[in-house]
Amino acid sequence: MPPVPALPEVPAPIGTLRIGLGQLLVEGGEPARNLARAVEQIAEAAAQNCELVLLPETLDFAWTHPSALYEAQPIPGMYSNMLCEAAALHKIYVCAGLTERAADGRNFNAAILIDPQGNIIVKYHKINLLDVEQPYYAVGQTLNVVDTPLGKIGVNICADNYLDGLPIGHTLARMGAEFIIAPASWTVDYSITEEHDPYQEKWVKPFSILAQLYNVVVVSVTSVGYIVGGPYEGKKSVGCSLAVDAHGVRAQGAFNEFAGQLVVADLARPHRPERGTDIGLMLQRKGYRFDQLP
């Protein structure tokens, strides 16, 4: 019997998504200023005809800022409402990272996806928490992919896309995500400059693994600025926000701690016909092994 021909590894796209990568200055313990900048970037993205704008992780208080332990708000709540109102005003999808104070008193590193009517359609809590952030946030326990007119969207956060956290991305892809979007707060030591660019291995590699295995688009947007307060005080966030698909890097923010900017990218919406065990067969054709320990 002749061999069954393999399906095309990267099927033709089924449309495009115009997304704004909202690389944003986030100041530790300054939620009013941070939210004001976020609202401005939502307006700017809408003015450039973006259908979705992605904003950084914990953009209210900044990542691991001690003030969040005492001042975090519920979701829905004061800070999420500001983003929902901006999304509705400008008729745009918004994904952003916030700190959530849950009803039981715990804090979560949260991400929300808001539709153009101002409704929160996904709320996600970060799972792959770094050791240093565990005193600040509880571990999330759910993953979601939502159907939208833009495509199937999965949401995670920052270190969920570390190589050691890739099972989270694998699961979103197995749930049918065409786009995996991730608010982030990528940090480096103060001495690192643009010439060092440490992100090829740390971010481009894991994003590319997911993108090429599953034909998904992975987009992550990070804050910029120096970190004040908390365990990473003195480090800095330097941008380099990324959009990666099966063909490589499609958009990238400037690499600089002062590089607050909106990067607009037109990304092909991938066609992902496989479902269930068909995804496993596709991975086997690509050489992925399920039956071996590392």
PDB file of C-alpha atoms in Angstrom:
ATOM      1  CA  MET A   1       0.000   0.000   0.000  1.00  0.00           C
ATOM      2  CA  PRO A   2       1.486   3.379  -0.925  1.00  0.00           C
ATOM      3  CA  PRO A   3       2.141   5.748   1.976  1.00  0.00           C
ATOM      4  CA  VAL A   4      -0.606   8.192   2.842  1.00  0.00           C
ATOM      5  CA  PRO A   5       0.563  11.664   1.822  1.00  0.00           C
ATOM      6  CA  ALA A   6       1.061  14.050   4.716  1.00  0.00           C
ATOM      7  CA  LEU A   7      -1.247  17.008   5.045  1.00  0.00           C
ATOM      8  CA  PRO A   8       0.309  20.423   4.430  1.00  0.00           C
ATOM      9  CA  GLU A   9       2.206  21.389   7.580  1.00  0.00           C
ATOM     10  CA  VAL A  10       1.008  25.008   7.471  1.00  0.00           C
ATOM     11  CA  PRO A  11      -2.449  25.255   5.890  1.00  0.00           C
ATOM     12  CA  ALA A  12      -3.414  28.464   4.156  1.00  0.00           C
ATOM     13  CA  PRO A  13      -4.660  31.176   6.537  1.00  0.00           C
ATOM     14  CA  ILE A  14      -8.361  31.994   6.801  1.00  0.00           C
ATOM     15  CA  GLY A  15      -8.162  35.739   7.389  1.00  0.00           C
ATOM     16  CA  THR A  16      -6.152  38.335   9.255  1.00  0.00           C
ATOM     17  CA  LEU A  17      -6.199  39.975  12.646  1.00  0.00           C
ATOM     18  CA  ARG A  18      -4.932  43.512  13.143  1.00  0.00           C
ATOM     19  CA  ILE A  19      -3.556  43.635  16.672  1.00  0.00           C
ATOM     20  CA  GLY A  20      -1.945  46.437  18.642  1.00  0.00           C
ATOM     21  CA  LEU A  21       0.982  45.401  20.819  1.00  0.00           C
ATOM     22  CA  GLY A  22       0.643  47.993  23.561  1.00  0.00           C
ATOM     23  CA  GLN A  23       4.146  48.146  25.031  1.00  0.00           C
ATOM     24  CA  LEU A  24       3.451  50.320  28.047  1.00  0.00           C
ATOM     25  CA  LEU A  25       5.360  52.146  30.774  1.00  0.00           C
ATOM     26  CA  VAL A  26       4.181  50.591  34.050  1.00  0.00           C
ATOM     27  CA  GLU A  27       5.214  52.349  37.278  1.00  0.00           C
ATOM     28  CA  GLY A  28       5.298  50.407  40.520  1.00  0.00           C
ATOM     29  CA  GLY A  29       2.474  51.373  42.887  1.00  0.00           C
ATOM     30  CA  GLU A  30       0.965  53.964  40.522  1.00  0.00           C
ATOM     31  CA  PRO A  31      -2.306  52.435  39.272  1.00  0.00           C
ATOM     32  CA  ALA A  32      -3.964  55.736  38.321  1.00  0.00           C
ATOM     33  CA  ARG A  33      -1.108  56.766  36.027  1.00  0.00           C
ATOM     34  CA  ASN A  34      -0.732  53.271  34.616  1.00  0.00           C
ATOM     35  CA  LEU A  35      -4.431  52.900  33.842  1.00  0.00           C
ATOM     36  CA  ALA A  36      -4.504  56.341  32.217  1.00  0.00           C
ATOM     37  CA  ARG A  37      -1.702  55.271  29.863  1.00  0.00           C
ATOM     38  CA  ALA A  38      -3.510  52.018  29.137  1.00  0.00           C
ATOM     39  CA  VAL A  39      -6.687  53.860  28.194  1.00  0.00           C
ATOM     40  CA  GLU A  40      -4.661  56.135  25.906  1.00  0.00           C
ATOM     41  CA  GLN A  41      -3.133  53.134  24.147  1.00  0.00           C
ATOM     42  CA  ILE A  42      -6.556  51.556  23.675  1.00  0.00           C
ATOM     43  CA  ALA A  43      -7.691  54.755  21.951  1.00  0.00           C
ATOM     44  CA  GLU A  44      -4.542  54.848  19.815  1.00  0.00           C
ATOM     45  CA  ALA A  45      -4.989  51.222  18.771  1.00  0.00           C
ATOM     46  CA  ALA A  46      -8.587  51.867  17.759  1.00  0.00           C
ATOM     47  CA  ALA A  47      -7.510  54.936  15.785  1.00  0.00           C
ATOM     48  CA  GLN A  48      -5.137  52.692  13.826  1.00  0.00           C
ATOM     49  CA  ASN A  49      -7.984  50.265  13.072  1.00  0.00           C
ATOM     50  CA  CYS A  50      -6.756  47.518  15.378  1.00  0.00           C
ATOM     51  CA  GLU A  51      -9.344  44.880  16.191  1.00  0.00           C
ATOM     52  CA  LEU A  52      -7.589  43.850  19.414  1.00  0.00           C
ATOM     53  CA  VAL A  53      -5.046  45.542  21.661  1.00  0.00           C
ATOM     54  CA  LEU A  54      -2.857  43.537  24.047  1.00  0.00           C
ATOM     55  CA  LEU A  55      -1.460  45.267  27.157  1.00  0.00           C
ATOM     56  CA  PRO A  56       1.117  44.144  29.759  1.00  0.00           C
ATOM     57  CA  GLU A  57       0.937  41.994  32.891  1.00  0.00           C
ATOM     58  CA  THR A  58      -0.255  43.509  36.212  1.00  0.00           C
ATOM     59  CA  LEU A  59      -0.397  46.946  34.621  1.00  0.00           C
ATOM     60  CA  ASP A  60      -2.213  48.386  37.638  1.00  0.00           C
ATOM     61  CA  PHE A  61       0.447  48.098  40.387  1.00  0.00           C
ATOM     62  CA  ALA A  62       3.279  46.499  38.362  1.00  0.00           C
ATOM     63  CA  TRP A  63       4.499  42.967  38.849  1.00  0.00           C
ATOM     64  CA  THR A  64       5.199  42.046  42.515  1.00  0.00           C
ATOM     65  CA  HIS A  65       4.893  45.610  43.786  1.00  0.00           C
ATOM     66  CA  PRO A  66       4.144  45.369  47.537  1.00  0.00           C
ATOM     67  CA  SER A  67       1.242  47.834  47.362  1.00  0.00           C
ATOM     68  CA  ALA A  68      -0.780  45.236  45.464  1.00  0.00           C
ATOM     69  CA  LEU A  69      -0.928  43.099  48.615  1.00  0.00           C
ATOM     70  CA  TYR A  70      -3.144  45.694  50.262  1.00  0.00           C
ATOM     71  CA  GLU A  71      -4.704  47.712  47.447  1.00  0.00           C
ATOM     72  CA  ALA A  72      -5.627  45.176  44.754  1.00  0.00           C
ATOM     73  CA  GLN A  73      -9.184  45.410  43.448  1.00  0.00           C
ATOM     74  CA  PRO A  74     -11.744  42.757  42.526  1.00  0.00           C
ATOM     75  CA  ILE A  75     -12.603  41.898  38.921  1.00  0.00           C
ATOM     76  CA  PRO A  76     -15.074  43.268  37.939  1.00  0.00           C
ATOM     77  CA  GLY A  77     -13.988  46.318  39.867  1.00  0.00           C
ATOM     78  CA  MET A  78     -12.623  49.827  39.634  1.00  0.00           C
ATOM     79  CA  TYR A  79      -9.620  49.091  37.401  1.00  0.00           C
ATOM     80  CA  SER A  80     -11.178  46.483  35.146  1.00  0.00           C
ATOM     81  CA  ASN A  81     -14.180  48.776  34.679  1.00  0.00           C
ATOM     82  CA  MET A  82     -11.910  51.499  33.269  1.00  0.00           C
ATOM     83  CA  LEU A  83     -10.630  49.083  30.653  1.00  0.00           C
ATOM     84  CA  CYS A  84     -14.117  47.775  29.879  1.00  0.00           C
ATOM     85  CA  GLU A  85     -15.397  51.316  29.368  1.00  0.00           C
ATOM     86  CA  ALA A  86     -12.502  52.111  27.021  1.00  0.00           C
ATOM     87  CA  ALA A  87     -13.102  48.903  25.042  1.00  0.00           C
ATOM     88  CA  ALA A  88     -16.789  49.772  24.637  1.00  0.00           C
ATOM     89  CA  LEU A  89     -16.081  53.403  23.776  1.00  0.00           C
ATOM     90  CA  HIS A  90     -13.634  52.479  21.032  1.00  0.00           C
ATOM     91  CA  LYS A  91     -15.335  49.235  19.904  1.00  0.00           C
ATOM     92  CA  ILE A  92     -12.209  47.105  20.268  1.00  0.00           C
ATOM     93  CA  TYR A  93     -11.165  43.883  21.978  1.00  0.00           C
ATOM     94  CA  VAL A  94      -8.794  44.519  24.897  1.00  0.00           C
ATOM     95  CA  CYS A  95      -6.601  42.002  26.726  1.00  0.00           C
ATOM     96  CA  ALA A  96      -4.758  43.275  29.797  1.00  0.00           C
ATOM     97  CA  GLY A  97      -3.069  42.061  32.947  1.00  0.00           C
ATOM     98  CA  LEU A  98      -4.347  43.196  36.349  1.00  0.00           C
ATOM     99  CA  THR A  99      -3.985  42.187  39.982  1.00  0.00           C
ATOM    100  CA  GLU A 100      -7.211  40.639  41.280  1.00  0.00           C
ATOM    101  CA  ARG A 101      -8.328  40.564  44.901  1.00  0.00           C
ATOM    102  CA  ALA A 102     -10.613  37.546  45.123  1.00  0.00           C
ATOM    103  CA  ALA A 103     -13.596  37.317  47.443  1.00  0.00           C
ATOM    104  CA  ASP A 104     -11.638  34.989  49.766  1.00  0.00           C
ATOM    105  CA  GLY A 105      -8.880  37.598  50.190  1.00  0.00           C
ATOM    106  CA  ARG A 106      -6.288  35.984  47.942  1.00  0.00           C
ATOM    107  CA  ASN A 107      -4.553  37.932  45.190  1.00  0.00           C
ATOM    108  CA  PHE A 108      -4.167  36.597  41.663  1.00  0.00           C
ATOM    109  CA  ASN A 109      -2.007  37.660  38.752  1.00  0.00           C
ATOM    110  CA  ALA A 110      -4.907  37.947  36.326  1.00  0.00           C
ATOM    111  CA  ALA A 111      -5.516  38.618  32.648  1.00  0.00           C
ATOM    112  CA  ILE A 112      -8.847  39.634  31.179  1.00  0.00           C
ATOM    113  CA  LEU A 113     -10.122  39.653  27.616  1.00  0.00           C
ATOM    114  CA  ILE A 114     -12.824  42.265  26.984  1.00  0.00           C
ATOM    115  CA  ASP A 115     -15.093  42.349  23.942  1.00  0.00           C
ATOM    116  CA  PRO A 116     -16.049  45.532  22.016  1.00  0.00           C
ATOM    117  CA  GLN A 117     -19.241  45.829  24.057  1.00  0.00           C
ATOM    118  CA  GLY A 118     -17.202  46.091  27.260  1.00  0.00           C
ATOM    119  CA  ASN A 119     -17.904  42.571  28.542  1.00  0.00           C
ATOM    120  CA  ILE A 120     -15.207  40.429  30.156  1.00  0.00           C
ATOM    121  CA  ILE A 121     -15.291  37.202  28.144  1.00  0.00           C
ATOM    122  CA  VAL A 122     -12.186  35.546  29.651  1.00  0.00           C
ATOM    123  CA  LYS A 123     -10.613  35.907  33.084  1.00  0.00           C
ATOM    124  CA  TYR A 124      -7.441  33.912  33.607  1.00  0.00           C
ATOM    125  CA  HIS A 125      -5.133  33.483  36.624  1.00  0.00           C
ATOM    126  CA  LYS A 126      -1.418  32.863  36.010  1.00  0.00           C
ATOM    127  CA  ILE A 127      -0.326  29.285  36.702  1.00  0.00           C
ATOM    128  CA  ASN A 128       3.469  29.172  36.237  1.00  0.00           C
ATOM    129  CA  LEU A 129       4.330  31.582  39.042  1.00  0.00           C
ATOM    130  CA  LEU A 130       7.991  32.345  39.679  1.00  0.00           C
ATOM    131  CA  ASP A 131       9.262  31.638  43.197  1.00  0.00           C
ATOM    132  CA  VAL A 132       9.613  35.342  43.924  1.00  0.00           C
ATOM    133  CA  GLU A 133       5.997  36.110  43.004  1.00  0.00           C
ATOM    134  CA  GLN A 134       4.391  33.332  45.015  1.00  0.00           C
ATOM    135  CA  PRO A 135       4.132  35.513  48.162  1.00  0.00           C
ATOM    136  CA  TYR A 136       2.096  37.976  46.068  1.00  0.00           C
ATOM    137  CA  TYR A 137      -0.245  35.768  44.023  1.00  0.00           C
ATOM    138  CA  ALA A 138      -2.071  32.463  44.305  1.00  0.00           C
ATOM    139  CA  VAL A 139      -1.777  29.829  41.574  1.00  0.00           C
ATOM    140  CA  GLY A 140      -4.475  29.779  38.907  1.00  0.00           C
ATOM    141  CA  GLN A 141      -6.526  26.659  38.287  1.00  0.00           C
ATOM    142  CA  THR A 142      -8.284  27.105  34.935  1.00  0.00           C
ATOM    143  CA  LEU A 143      -7.532  27.539  31.240  1.00  0.00           C
ATOM    144  CA  ASN A 144      -9.954  28.946  28.680  1.00  0.00           C
ATOM    145  CA  VAL A 145     -10.213  29.353  24.921  1.00  0.00           C
ATOM    146  CA  VAL A 146     -13.005  31.585  23.662  1.00  0.00           C
ATOM    147  CA  ASP A 147     -14.626  31.740  20.228  1.00  0.00           C
ATOM    148  CA  THR A 148     -14.739  35.272  18.812  1.00  0.00           C
ATOM    149  CA  PRO A 149     -15.303  36.762  15.342  1.00  0.00           C
ATOM    150  CA  LEU A 150     -11.535  37.302  15.278  1.00  0.00           C
ATOM    151  CA  GLY A 151     -10.789  33.618  15.860  1.00  0.00           C
ATOM    152  CA  LYS A 152     -10.344  31.226  18.762  1.00  0.00           C
ATOM    153  CA  ILE A 153      -8.334  33.021  21.438  1.00  0.00           C
ATOM    154  CA  GLY A 154      -6.510  31.512  24.412  1.00  0.00           C
ATOM    155  CA  VAL A 155      -5.061  33.669  27.185  1.00  0.00           C
ATOM    156  CA  ASN A 156      -2.094  33.053  29.469  1.00  0.00           C
ATOM    157  CA  ILE A 157       0.521  35.231  31.185  1.00  0.00           C
ATOM    158  CA  CYS A 158       4.274  35.775  30.848  1.00  0.00           C
ATOM    159  CA  ALA A 159       6.157  32.806  32.430  1.00  0.00           C
ATOM    160  CA  ASP A 160       3.338  30.460  31.424  1.00  0.00           C
ATOM    161  CA  ASN A 161       5.309  30.505  28.156  1.00  0.00           C
ATOM    162  CA  TYR A 162       8.675  29.603  29.668  1.00  0.00           C
ATOM    163  CA  LEU A 163      10.029  26.344  28.298  1.00  0.00           C
ATOM    164  CA  ASP A 164       9.168  24.700  31.618  1.00  0.00           C
ATOM    165  CA  GLY A 165       5.629  26.088  31.396  1.00  0.00           C
ATOM    166  CA  LEU A 166       4.900  25.095  27.797  1.00  0.00           C
ATOM    167  CA  PRO A 167       2.353  22.429  28.788  1.00  0.00           C
ATOM    168  CA  ILE A 168       0.051  25.417  29.397  1.00  0.00           C
ATOM    169  CA  GLY A 169       0.462  26.552  25.793  1.00  0.00           C
ATOM    170  CA  HIS A 170       0.193  22.959  24.578  1.00  0.00           C
ATOM    171  CA  THR A 171      -3.148  22.688  26.368  1.00  0.00           C
ATOM    172  CA  LEU A 172      -4.495  25.939  24.919  1.00  0.00           C
ATOM    173  CA  ALA A 173      -3.493  24.705  21.472  1.00  0.00           C
ATOM    174  CA  ARG A 174      -5.200  21.340  22.115  1.00  0.00           C
ATOM    175  CA  MET A 175      -8.296  23.313  23.117  1.00  0.00           C
ATOM    176  CA  GLY A 176      -8.334  24.837  19.636  1.00  0.00           C
ATOM    177  CA  ALA A 177      -6.668  28.213  20.156  1.00  0.00           C
ATOM    178  CA  GLU A 178      -5.622  29.948  16.952  1.00  0.00           C
ATOM    179  CA  PHE A 179      -4.132  32.884  18.846  1.00  0.00           C
ATOM    180  CA  ILE A 180      -2.435  32.590  22.252  1.00  0.00           C
ATOM    181  CA  ILE A 181      -2.125  36.070  23.757  1.00  0.00           C
ATOM    182  CA  ALA A 182      -0.101  36.792  26.870  1.00  0.00           C
ATOM    183  CA  PRO A 183       0.295  39.958  28.931  1.00  0.00           C
ATOM    184  CA  ALA A 184       3.855  39.956  30.293  1.00  0.00           C
ATOM    185  CA  SER A 185       6.431  41.814  32.343  1.00  0.00           C
ATOM    186  CA  TRP A 186       9.788  40.672  30.974  1.00  0.00           C
ATOM    187  CA  THR A 187      12.677  41.830  33.120  1.00  0.00           C
ATOM    188  CA  VAL A 188      16.458  41.927  32.861  1.00  0.00           C
ATOM    189  CA  ASP A 189      19.306  43.178  35.038  1.00  0.00           C
ATOM    190  CA  TYR A 190      19.919  46.919  34.887  1.00  0.00           C
ATOM    191  CA  SER A 191      23.194  46.417  32.973  1.00  0.00           C
ATOM    192  CA  ILE A 192      21.591  44.646  30.003  1.00  0.00           C
ATOM    193  CA  THR A 193      21.347  46.777  26.842  1.00  0.00           C
ATOM    194  CA  GLU A 194      19.866  46.332  23.383  1.00  0.00           C
ATOM    195  CA  GLU A 195      23.102  44.727  22.157  1.00  0.00           C
ATOM    196  CA  HIS A 196      22.717  41.808  24.577  1.00  0.00           C
ATOM    197  CA  ASP A 197      19.121  40.891  23.578  1.00  0.00           C
ATOM    198  CA  PRO A 198      18.576  37.813  25.797  1.00  0.00           C
ATOM    199  CA  TYR A 199      15.142  37.040  24.393  1.00  0.00           C
ATOM    200  CA  GLN A 200      15.984  34.739  21.501  1.00  0.00           C
ATOM    201  CA  GLU A 201      16.250  31.669  23.737  1.00  0.00           C
ATOM    202  CA  LYS A 202      13.942  32.856  26.478  1.00  0.00           C
ATOM    203  CA  TRP A 203      10.938  33.889  24.380  1.00  0.00           C
ATOM    204  CA  VAL A 204      11.376  33.421  20.642  1.00  0.00           C
ATOM    205  CA  LYS A 205      12.276  29.751  21.114  1.00  0.00           C
ATOM    206  CA  PRO A 206       9.237  28.656  23.193  1.00  0.00           C
ATOM    207  CA  PHE A 207       6.867  30.768  21.092  1.00  0.00           C
ATOM    208  CA  SER A 208       8.288  29.170  17.946  1.00  0.00           C
ATOM    209  CA  ILE A 209       7.883  25.665  19.365  1.00  0.00           C
ATOM    210  CA  LEU A 210       4.168  26.221  19.931  1.00  0.00           C
ATOM    211  CA  ALA A 211       3.683  28.091  16.663  1.00  0.00           C
ATOM    212  CA  GLN A 212       5.377  25.452  14.524  1.00  0.00           C
ATOM    213  CA  LEU A 213       3.937  22.403  16.275  1.00  0.00           C
ATOM    214  CA  TYR A 214       0.325  23.569  16.241  1.00  0.00           C
ATOM    215  CA  ASN A 215       0.179  26.358  13.629  1.00  0.00           C
ATOM    216  CA  VAL A 216      -0.874  28.923  16.224  1.00  0.00           C
ATOM    217  CA  VAL A 217       0.073  32.589  16.590  1.00  0.00           C
ATOM    218  CA  VAL A 218       1.647  33.530  19.917  1.00  0.00           C
ATOM    219  CA  VAL A 219       1.605  37.203  20.905  1.00  0.00           C
ATOM    220  CA  SER A 220       3.030  38.624  24.111  1.00  0.00           C
ATOM    221  CA  VAL A 221       3.320  42.245  25.192  1.00  0.00           C
ATOM    222  CA  THR A 222       5.507  43.465  28.018  1.00  0.00           C
ATOM    223  CA  SER A 223       5.899  46.620  30.052  1.00  0.00           C
ATOM    224  CA  VAL A 224       8.865  48.973  29.991  1.00  0.00           C
ATOM    225  CA  GLY A 225      10.560  50.961  32.763  1.00  0.00           C
ATOM    226  CA  TYR A 226      12.626  50.443  35.895  1.00  0.00           C
ATOM    227  CA  ILE A 227      11.249  48.236  38.667  1.00  0.00           C
ATOM    228  CA  VAL A 228      10.681  49.957  41.986  1.00  0.00           C
ATOM    229  CA  GLY A 229       9.788  47.922  45.063  1.00  0.00           C
ATOM    230  CA  GLY A 230       9.490  44.170  45.493  1.00  0.00           C
ATOM    231  CA  PRO A 231      11.982  41.352  44.902  1.00  0.00           C
ATOM    232  CA  TYR A 232      13.162  42.608  41.491  1.00  0.00           C
ATOM    233  CA  GLU A 233      13.807  46.211  42.525  1.00  0.00           C
ATOM    234  CA  GLY A 234      16.589  47.689  40.407  1.00  0.00           C
ATOM    235  CA  LYS A 235      15.917  45.479  37.397  1.00  0.00           C
ATOM    236  CA  LYS A 236      14.155  46.843  34.337  1.00  0.00           C
ATOM    237  CA  SER A 237      11.563  45.873  31.778  1.00  0.00           C
ATOM    238  CA  VAL A 238      12.841  46.545  28.286  1.00  0.00           C
ATOM    239  CA  GLY A 239      10.053  45.781  25.853  1.00  0.00           C
ATOM    240  CA  CYS A 240      10.816  43.517  22.895  1.00  0.00           C
ATOM    241  CA  SER A 241       7.134  42.491  22.712  1.00  0.00           C
ATOM    242  CA  LEU A 242       6.670  39.700  20.160  1.00  0.00           C
ATOM    243  CA  ALA A 243       4.247  38.166  17.697  1.00  0.00           C
ATOM    244  CA  VAL A 244       5.382  34.773  16.367  1.00  0.00           C
ATOM    245  CA  ASP A 245       3.687  32.408  13.937  1.00  0.00           C
ATOM    246  CA  ALA A 246       4.719  29.177  12.220  1.00  0.00           C
ATOM    247  CA  HIS A 247       6.895  31.156   9.789  1.00  0.00           C
ATOM    248  CA  GLY A 248       8.800  33.144  12.420  1.00  0.00           C
ATOM    249  CA  VAL A 249       8.736  36.533  14.158  1.00  0.00           C
ATOM    250  CA  ARG A 250       6.031  38.712  12.613  1.00  0.00           C
ATOM    251  CA  ALA A 251       6.250  41.784  14.852  1.00  0.00           C
ATOM    252  CA  GLN A 252       8.577  42.998  17.584  1.00  0.00           C
ATOM    253  CA  GLY A 253       8.630  45.981  19.896  1.00  0.00           C
ATOM    254  CA  ALA A 254      11.710  48.070  20.479  1.00  0.00           C
ATOM    255  CA  PHE A 255      14.199  46.704  23.032  1.00  0.00           C
ATOM    256  CA  ASN A 256      14.672  49.574  25.472  1.00  0.00           C
ATOM    257  CA  GLU A 257      13.464  50.448  28.954  1.00  0.00           C
ATOM    258  CA  PHE A 258      12.103  53.736  27.598  1.00  0.00           C
ATOM    259  CA  ALA A 259      10.378  52.230  24.546  1.00  0.00           C
ATOM    260  CA  GLY A 260       6.726  52.749  25.367  1.00  0.00           C
ATOM    261  CA  GLN A 261       5.001  52.315  22.023  1.00  0.00           C
ATOM    262  CA  LEU A 262       2.141  50.759  20.113  1.00  0.00           C
ATOM    263  CA  VAL A 263       3.263  48.244  17.495  1.00  0.00           C
ATOM    264  CA  VAL A 264       0.547  47.435  14.943  1.00  0.00           C
ATOM    265  CA  ALA A 265       0.704  44.016  13.290  1.00  0.00           C
ATOM    266  CA  ASP A 266      -1.497  42.353  10.692  1.00  0.00           C
ATOM    267  CA  LEU A 267      -1.348  38.655  11.562  1.00  0.00           C
ATOM    268  CA  ALA A 268      -2.707  35.817   9.449  1.00  0.00           C
ATOM    269  CA  ARG A 269      -5.420  33.851  11.225  1.00  0.00           C
ATOM    270  CA  PRO A 270      -4.217  30.241  11.033  1.00  0.00           C
ATOM    271  CA  HIS A 271      -6.393  27.428   9.722  1.00  0.00           C
ATOM    272  CA  ARG A 272      -6.356  24.618  12.277  1.00  0.00           C
ATOM    273  CA  PRO A 273      -8.580  21.796  11.001  1.00  0.00           C
ATOM    274  CA  GLU A 274      -7.360  19.102  13.421  1.00  0.00           C
ATOM    275  CA  ARG A 275      -9.372  18.285  16.542  1.00  0.00           C
ATOM    276  CA  GLY A 276      -8.849  15.847  19.416  1.00  0.00           C
ATOM    277  CA  THR A 277      -6.658  12.859  18.604  1.00  0.00           C
ATOM    278  CA  ASP A 278      -6.069  14.216  15.096  1.00  0.00           C
ATOM    279  CA  ILE A 279      -3.842  16.815  16.765  1.00  0.00           C
ATOM    280  CA  GLY A 280      -1.779  13.984  18.265  1.00  0.00           C
ATOM    281  CA  LEU A 281      -1.392  12.369  14.845  1.00  0.00           C
ATOM    282  CA  MET A 282      -0.261  15.691  13.412  1.00  0.00           C
ATOM    283  CA  LEU A 283       2.338  16.038  16.166  1.00  0.00           C
ATOM    284  CA  GLN A 284       3.602  12.517  15.503  1.00  0.00           C
ATOM    285  CA  ARG A 285       4.066  13.374  11.820  1.00  0.00           C
ATOM    286  CA  LYS A 286       6.212  16.279  12.963  1.00  0.00           C
ATOM    287  CA  GLY A 287       8.364  13.971  15.103  1.00  0.00           C
ATOM    288  CA  TYR A 288       6.922  14.871  18.501  1.00  0.00           C
ATOM    289  CA  ARG A 289       7.321  11.966  20.957  1.00  0.00           C
ATOM    290  CA  PHE A 290       4.736  11.154  23.612  1.00  0.00           C
ATOM    291  CA  ASP A 291       6.290   7.939  24.914  1.00  0.00           C
ATOM    292  CA  GLN A 292       9.721   8.971  26.165  1.00  0.00           C
ATOM    293  CA  LEU A 293      11.007  10.519  29.327  1.00  0.00           C
ATOM    294  CA  PRO A 294      13.424  13.382  28.726  1.00  0.00           C
TER     295      PRO A 294
END
